[in-house]
Short mmCIF file of C-alpha atoms in Angstrom, two decimals:
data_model
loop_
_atom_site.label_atom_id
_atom_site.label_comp_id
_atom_site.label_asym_id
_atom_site.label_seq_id
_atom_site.Cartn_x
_atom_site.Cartn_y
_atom_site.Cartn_z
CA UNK A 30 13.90 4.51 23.86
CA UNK A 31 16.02 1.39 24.63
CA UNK A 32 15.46 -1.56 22.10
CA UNK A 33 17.39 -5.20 21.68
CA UNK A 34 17.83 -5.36 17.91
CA UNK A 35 20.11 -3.02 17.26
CA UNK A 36 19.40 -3.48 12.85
CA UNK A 37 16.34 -2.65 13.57
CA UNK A 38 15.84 0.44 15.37
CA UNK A 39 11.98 2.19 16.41
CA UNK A 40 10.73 4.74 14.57
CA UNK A 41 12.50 8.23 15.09
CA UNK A 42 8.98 10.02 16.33
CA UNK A 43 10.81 13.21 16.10
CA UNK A 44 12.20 13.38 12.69
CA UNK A 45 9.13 12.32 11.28
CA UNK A 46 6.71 15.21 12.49
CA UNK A 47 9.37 17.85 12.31
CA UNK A 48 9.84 16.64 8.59
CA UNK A 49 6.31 16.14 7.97
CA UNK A 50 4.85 19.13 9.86
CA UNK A 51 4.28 21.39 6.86
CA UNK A 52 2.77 18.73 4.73
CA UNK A 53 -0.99 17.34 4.85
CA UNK A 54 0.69 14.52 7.58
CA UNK A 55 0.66 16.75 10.21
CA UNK A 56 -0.51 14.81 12.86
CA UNK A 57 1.29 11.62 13.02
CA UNK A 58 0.46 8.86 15.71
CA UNK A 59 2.95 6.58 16.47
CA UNK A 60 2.21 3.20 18.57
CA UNK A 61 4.91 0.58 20.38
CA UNK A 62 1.78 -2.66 19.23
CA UNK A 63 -1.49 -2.57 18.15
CA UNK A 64 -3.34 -5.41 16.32
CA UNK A 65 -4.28 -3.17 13.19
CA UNK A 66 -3.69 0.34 12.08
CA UNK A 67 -6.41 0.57 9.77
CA UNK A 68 -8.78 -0.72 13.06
CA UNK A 69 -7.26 2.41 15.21
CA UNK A 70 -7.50 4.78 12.45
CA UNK A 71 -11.25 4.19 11.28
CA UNK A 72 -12.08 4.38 15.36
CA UNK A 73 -10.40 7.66 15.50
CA UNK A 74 -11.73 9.26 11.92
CA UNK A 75 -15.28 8.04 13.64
CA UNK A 76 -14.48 10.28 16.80
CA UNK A 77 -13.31 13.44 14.47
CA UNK A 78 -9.61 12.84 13.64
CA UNK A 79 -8.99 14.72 10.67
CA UNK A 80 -7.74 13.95 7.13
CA UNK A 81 -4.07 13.61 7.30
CA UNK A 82 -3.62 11.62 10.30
CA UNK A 83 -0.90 9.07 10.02
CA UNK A 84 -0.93 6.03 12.21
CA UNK A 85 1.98 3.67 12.41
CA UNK A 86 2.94 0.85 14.80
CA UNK A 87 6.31 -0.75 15.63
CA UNK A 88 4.84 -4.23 15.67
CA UNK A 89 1.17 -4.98 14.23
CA UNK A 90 -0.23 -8.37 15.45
CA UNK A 91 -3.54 -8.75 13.99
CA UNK A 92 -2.93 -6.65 10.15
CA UNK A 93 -5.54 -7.91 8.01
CA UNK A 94 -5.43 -7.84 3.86
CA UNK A 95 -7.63 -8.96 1.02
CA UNK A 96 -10.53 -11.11 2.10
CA UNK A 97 -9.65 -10.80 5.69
CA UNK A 98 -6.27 -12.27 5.62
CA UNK A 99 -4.33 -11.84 8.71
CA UNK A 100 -0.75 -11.99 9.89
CA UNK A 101 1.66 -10.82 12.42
CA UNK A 102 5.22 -9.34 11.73
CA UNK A 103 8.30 -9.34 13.89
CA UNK A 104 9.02 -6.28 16.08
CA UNK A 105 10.36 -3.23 13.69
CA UNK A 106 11.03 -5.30 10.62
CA UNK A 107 8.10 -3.37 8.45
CA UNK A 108 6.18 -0.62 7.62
CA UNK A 109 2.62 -1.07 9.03
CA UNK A 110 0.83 2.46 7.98
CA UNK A 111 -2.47 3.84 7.66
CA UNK A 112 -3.44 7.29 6.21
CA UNK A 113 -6.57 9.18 6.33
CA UNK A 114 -8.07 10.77 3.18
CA UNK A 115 -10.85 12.48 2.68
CA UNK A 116 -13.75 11.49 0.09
CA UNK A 117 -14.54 15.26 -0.37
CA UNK A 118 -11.10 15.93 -2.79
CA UNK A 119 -12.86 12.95 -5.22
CA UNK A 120 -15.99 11.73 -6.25
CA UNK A 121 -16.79 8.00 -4.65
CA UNK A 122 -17.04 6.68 -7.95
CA UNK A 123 -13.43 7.24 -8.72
CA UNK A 124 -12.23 5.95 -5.17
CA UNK A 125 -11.25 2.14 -6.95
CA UNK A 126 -8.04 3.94 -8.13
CA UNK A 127 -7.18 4.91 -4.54
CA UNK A 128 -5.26 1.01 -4.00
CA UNK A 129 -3.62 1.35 -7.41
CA UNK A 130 -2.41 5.30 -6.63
CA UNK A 131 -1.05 3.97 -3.33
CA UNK A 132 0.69 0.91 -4.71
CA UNK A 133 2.04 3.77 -7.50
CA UNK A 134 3.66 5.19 -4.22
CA UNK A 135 4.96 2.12 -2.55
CA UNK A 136 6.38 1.30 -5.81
CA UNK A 137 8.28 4.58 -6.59
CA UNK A 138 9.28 4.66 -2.42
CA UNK A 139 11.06 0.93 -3.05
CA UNK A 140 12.89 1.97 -6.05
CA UNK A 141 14.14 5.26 -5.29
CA UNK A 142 15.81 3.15 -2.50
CA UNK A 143 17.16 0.74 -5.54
CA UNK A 144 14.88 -2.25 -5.08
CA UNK A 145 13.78 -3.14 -8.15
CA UNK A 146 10.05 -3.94 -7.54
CA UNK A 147 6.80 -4.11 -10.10
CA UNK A 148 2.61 -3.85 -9.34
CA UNK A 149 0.57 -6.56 -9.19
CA UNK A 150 -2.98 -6.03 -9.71
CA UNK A 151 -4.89 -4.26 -7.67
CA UNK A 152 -2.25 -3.75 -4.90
CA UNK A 153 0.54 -5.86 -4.61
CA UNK A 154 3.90 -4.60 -4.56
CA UNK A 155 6.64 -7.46 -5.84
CA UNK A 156 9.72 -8.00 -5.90
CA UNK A 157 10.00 -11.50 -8.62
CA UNK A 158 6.74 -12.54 -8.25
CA UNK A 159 7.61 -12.16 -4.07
CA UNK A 160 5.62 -9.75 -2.33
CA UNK A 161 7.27 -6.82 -0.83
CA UNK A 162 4.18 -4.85 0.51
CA UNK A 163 0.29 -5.09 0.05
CA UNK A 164 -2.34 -2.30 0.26
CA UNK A 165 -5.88 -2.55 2.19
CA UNK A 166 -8.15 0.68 1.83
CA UNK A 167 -11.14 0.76 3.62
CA UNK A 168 -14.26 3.33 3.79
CA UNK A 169 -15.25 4.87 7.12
CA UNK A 170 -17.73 7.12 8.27
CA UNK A 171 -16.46 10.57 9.96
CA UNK A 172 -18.45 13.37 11.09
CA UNK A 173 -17.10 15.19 7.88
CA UNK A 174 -18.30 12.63 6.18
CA UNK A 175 -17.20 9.73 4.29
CA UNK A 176 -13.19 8.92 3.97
CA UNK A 177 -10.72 6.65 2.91
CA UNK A 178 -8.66 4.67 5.30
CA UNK A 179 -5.19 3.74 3.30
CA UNK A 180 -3.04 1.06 4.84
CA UNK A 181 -0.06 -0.01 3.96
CA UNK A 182 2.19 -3.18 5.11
CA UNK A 183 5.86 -3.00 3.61
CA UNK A 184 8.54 -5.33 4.71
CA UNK A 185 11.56 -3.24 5.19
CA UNK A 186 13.51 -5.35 7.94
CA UNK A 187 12.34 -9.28 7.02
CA UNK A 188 15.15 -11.74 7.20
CA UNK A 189 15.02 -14.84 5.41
CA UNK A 190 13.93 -17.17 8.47
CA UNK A 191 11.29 -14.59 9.44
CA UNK A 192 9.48 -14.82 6.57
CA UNK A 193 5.56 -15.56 6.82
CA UNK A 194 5.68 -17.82 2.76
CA UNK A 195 7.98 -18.85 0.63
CA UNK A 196 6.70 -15.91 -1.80
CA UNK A 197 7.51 -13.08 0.42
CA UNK A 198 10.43 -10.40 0.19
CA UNK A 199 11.82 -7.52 1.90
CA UNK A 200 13.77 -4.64 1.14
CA UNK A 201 16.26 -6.05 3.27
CA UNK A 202 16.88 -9.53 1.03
CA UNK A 203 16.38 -6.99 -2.15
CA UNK A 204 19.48 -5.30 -1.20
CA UNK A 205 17.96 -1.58 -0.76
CA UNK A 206 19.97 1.09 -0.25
CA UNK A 207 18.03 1.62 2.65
CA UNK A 208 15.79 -0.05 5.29
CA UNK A 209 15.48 2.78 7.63
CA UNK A 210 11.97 2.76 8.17
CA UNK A 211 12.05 6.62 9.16
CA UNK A 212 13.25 7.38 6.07
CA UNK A 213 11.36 5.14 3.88
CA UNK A 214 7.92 6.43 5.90
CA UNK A 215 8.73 10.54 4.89
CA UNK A 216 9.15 8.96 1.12
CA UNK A 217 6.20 7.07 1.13
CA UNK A 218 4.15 10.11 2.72
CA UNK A 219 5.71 12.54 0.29
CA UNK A 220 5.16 10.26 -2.69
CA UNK A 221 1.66 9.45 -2.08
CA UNK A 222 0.68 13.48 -1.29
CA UNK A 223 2.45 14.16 -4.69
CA UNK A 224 0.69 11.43 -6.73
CA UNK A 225 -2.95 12.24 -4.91
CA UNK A 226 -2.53 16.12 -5.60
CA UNK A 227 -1.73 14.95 -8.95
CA UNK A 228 -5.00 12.49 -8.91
CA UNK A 229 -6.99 15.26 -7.42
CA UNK A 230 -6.21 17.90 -9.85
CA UNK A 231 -7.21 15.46 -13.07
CA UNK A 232 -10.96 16.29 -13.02
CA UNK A 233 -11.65 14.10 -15.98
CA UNK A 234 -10.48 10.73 -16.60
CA UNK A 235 -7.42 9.48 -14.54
CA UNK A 236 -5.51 9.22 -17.69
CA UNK A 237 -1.97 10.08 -16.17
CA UNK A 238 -2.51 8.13 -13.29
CA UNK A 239 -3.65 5.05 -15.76
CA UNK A 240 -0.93 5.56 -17.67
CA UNK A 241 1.64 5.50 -15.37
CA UNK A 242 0.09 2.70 -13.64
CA UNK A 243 -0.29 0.11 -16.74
CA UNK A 244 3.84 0.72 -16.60
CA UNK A 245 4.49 -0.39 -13.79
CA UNK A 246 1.96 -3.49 -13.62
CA UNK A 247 3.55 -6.87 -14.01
CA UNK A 248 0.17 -8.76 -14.35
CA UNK A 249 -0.44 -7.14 -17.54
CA UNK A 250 0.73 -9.40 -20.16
CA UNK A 251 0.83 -12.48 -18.43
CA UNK A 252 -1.75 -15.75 -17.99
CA UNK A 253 -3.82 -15.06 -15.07
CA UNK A 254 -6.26 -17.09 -12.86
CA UNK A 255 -8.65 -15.01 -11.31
CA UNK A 256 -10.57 -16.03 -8.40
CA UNK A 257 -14.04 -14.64 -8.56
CA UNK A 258 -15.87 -13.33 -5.45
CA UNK A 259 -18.76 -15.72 -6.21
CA UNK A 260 -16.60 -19.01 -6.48
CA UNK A 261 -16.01 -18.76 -10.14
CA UNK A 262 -12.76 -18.60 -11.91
CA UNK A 263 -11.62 -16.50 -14.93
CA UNK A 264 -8.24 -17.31 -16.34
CA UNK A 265 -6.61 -15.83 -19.64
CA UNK A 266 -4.42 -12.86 -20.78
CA UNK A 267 -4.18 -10.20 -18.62
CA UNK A 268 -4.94 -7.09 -21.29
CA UNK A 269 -4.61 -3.88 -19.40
CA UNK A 270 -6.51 -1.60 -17.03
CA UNK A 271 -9.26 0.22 -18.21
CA UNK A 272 -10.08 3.66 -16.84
CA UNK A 273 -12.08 2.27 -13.55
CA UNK A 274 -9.23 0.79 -12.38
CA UNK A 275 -10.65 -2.74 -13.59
CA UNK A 276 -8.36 -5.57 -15.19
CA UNK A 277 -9.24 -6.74 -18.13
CA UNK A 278 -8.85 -10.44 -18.30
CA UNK A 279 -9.78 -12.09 -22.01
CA UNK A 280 -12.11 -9.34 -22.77
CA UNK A 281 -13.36 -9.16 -19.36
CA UNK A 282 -13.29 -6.44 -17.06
CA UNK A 283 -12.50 -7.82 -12.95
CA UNK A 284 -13.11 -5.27 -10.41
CA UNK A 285 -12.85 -7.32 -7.63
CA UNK A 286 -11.13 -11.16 -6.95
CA UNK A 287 -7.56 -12.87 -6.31
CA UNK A 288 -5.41 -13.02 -9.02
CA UNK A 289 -2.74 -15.25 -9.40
CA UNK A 290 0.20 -14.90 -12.30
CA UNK A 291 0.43 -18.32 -13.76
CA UNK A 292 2.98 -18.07 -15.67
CA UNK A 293 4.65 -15.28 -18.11
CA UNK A 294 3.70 -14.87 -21.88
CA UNK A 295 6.18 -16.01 -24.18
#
């Protein structure tokens, strides 16, 4: 496949389903553009695709995030991924830790490649208060049943002038060890399998996953300004995470809204 930018190379197609092919990611899908993976995903979970299907894109055009934001990133400078998992290995009710669990992954994925990121509540990855990747999971109805559309967006390849705010990163400007995107897609896959088994397998009370989560969350601790879904705003100390997955904000429990760090605790 010929391409122009020669620091930023496709996707090795290949590699990734020979490394993947014993692994729940069997059946990856790879596109050259699309305007959102999560969009081509849901349509084909709808017409039967099974849990475990993988699509990326080289460029995504229309990606959308947290109340409906939308952007566009440059040809093969990120990771635009979206996974299919099923709602039978779970109950519904504990499907609000499924952003957290995958920002767990994209957090271990960044550092293991020595960029030295931290969560922000519910599924921000950052970098210094600049975001690195964000995570949008959706619900769709398959013939199976319900199921859990996971999507990813992880600047690998950014450069300075290409990026979309002042507040955003890659792992490019962080210095990683790596920005091959094959290789930083197989680690994300792998990660996120290992933490979901793990997920899976705790019947009771995500208590490991909570656990390892409130480490690794850079909100906690810090003066917060939560944007409420009905036009309201909460702001205060940002206590922990309870065991829904909630923030607690001044005694408060948020399960849904935009928070924003205002500034760190002293």
């Amino acid at each position: 496949m010929a391409y122009e930018d020669l620091d930023r190379p496709p996707l090795d197609v290949r590699a990734l389903r020979t490394a993947l092919a014993r692994t729940r990611w069997a059946d990856v899908r790879v596109s050259t553009r699309t305007g959102s993976t999560n969009a081509d995903l849901a349509a084909l979970a709808r017409d039967g695709a099974p849990a475990g299907t993988v699509v990326v894109t080289e460029q995504q055009t229309a990606g959308r995030g947290r109340l409906d934001r939308r952007w566009e990133q440059p040809r093969s400078s990120g990771l635009a991924v979206s996974m299919l998992v099923a709602a039978r290995e779970v109950p519904m009710h504990r499907w609000a830790w499924l952003p957290l669990l995958t920002g767990l992954a994209v957090d271990a994925t960044v550092r293991s490649f020595d960029v030295p990121s931290a969560l922000k509540w519910p599924n921000d990855v950052l970098v210094d208060d600049h975001k690195l990747a964000g995570i949008l999971v959706e619900v769709v109805v398959t013939p199976d049943g319900p199921a859990a559309v996971v999507g990813v967006g992880l600047n690998t390849g950014l450069r300075a002038d290409e990026l979309p705010v002042p507040t955003a990163t890659s792992m490019l400007l962080e210095g990683a060890s790596t920005i091959d995107r094959t290789v930083v897609l197989r680690e994300l896959l792998r990660t996120f399998d290992a933490l979901h088994r793990a997920w899976v397998a705790d019947e009771g009370e995500p208590t490991n996953v909570r656990e390892s989560y409130v480490r690794r969350c850079a909100t906690l601790g810090r003066q917060v300004r939560v944007e409420m879904p009905d036009g309201s705003t909460l702001e205060g100390t940002a206590e922990t995470v309870d065991l829904e997955g909630r923030l607690v904000v001044a005694g408060q429990a948020v399960s849904a809204g935009d928070v924003t760090h205002v500034r760190a605790v002293a």
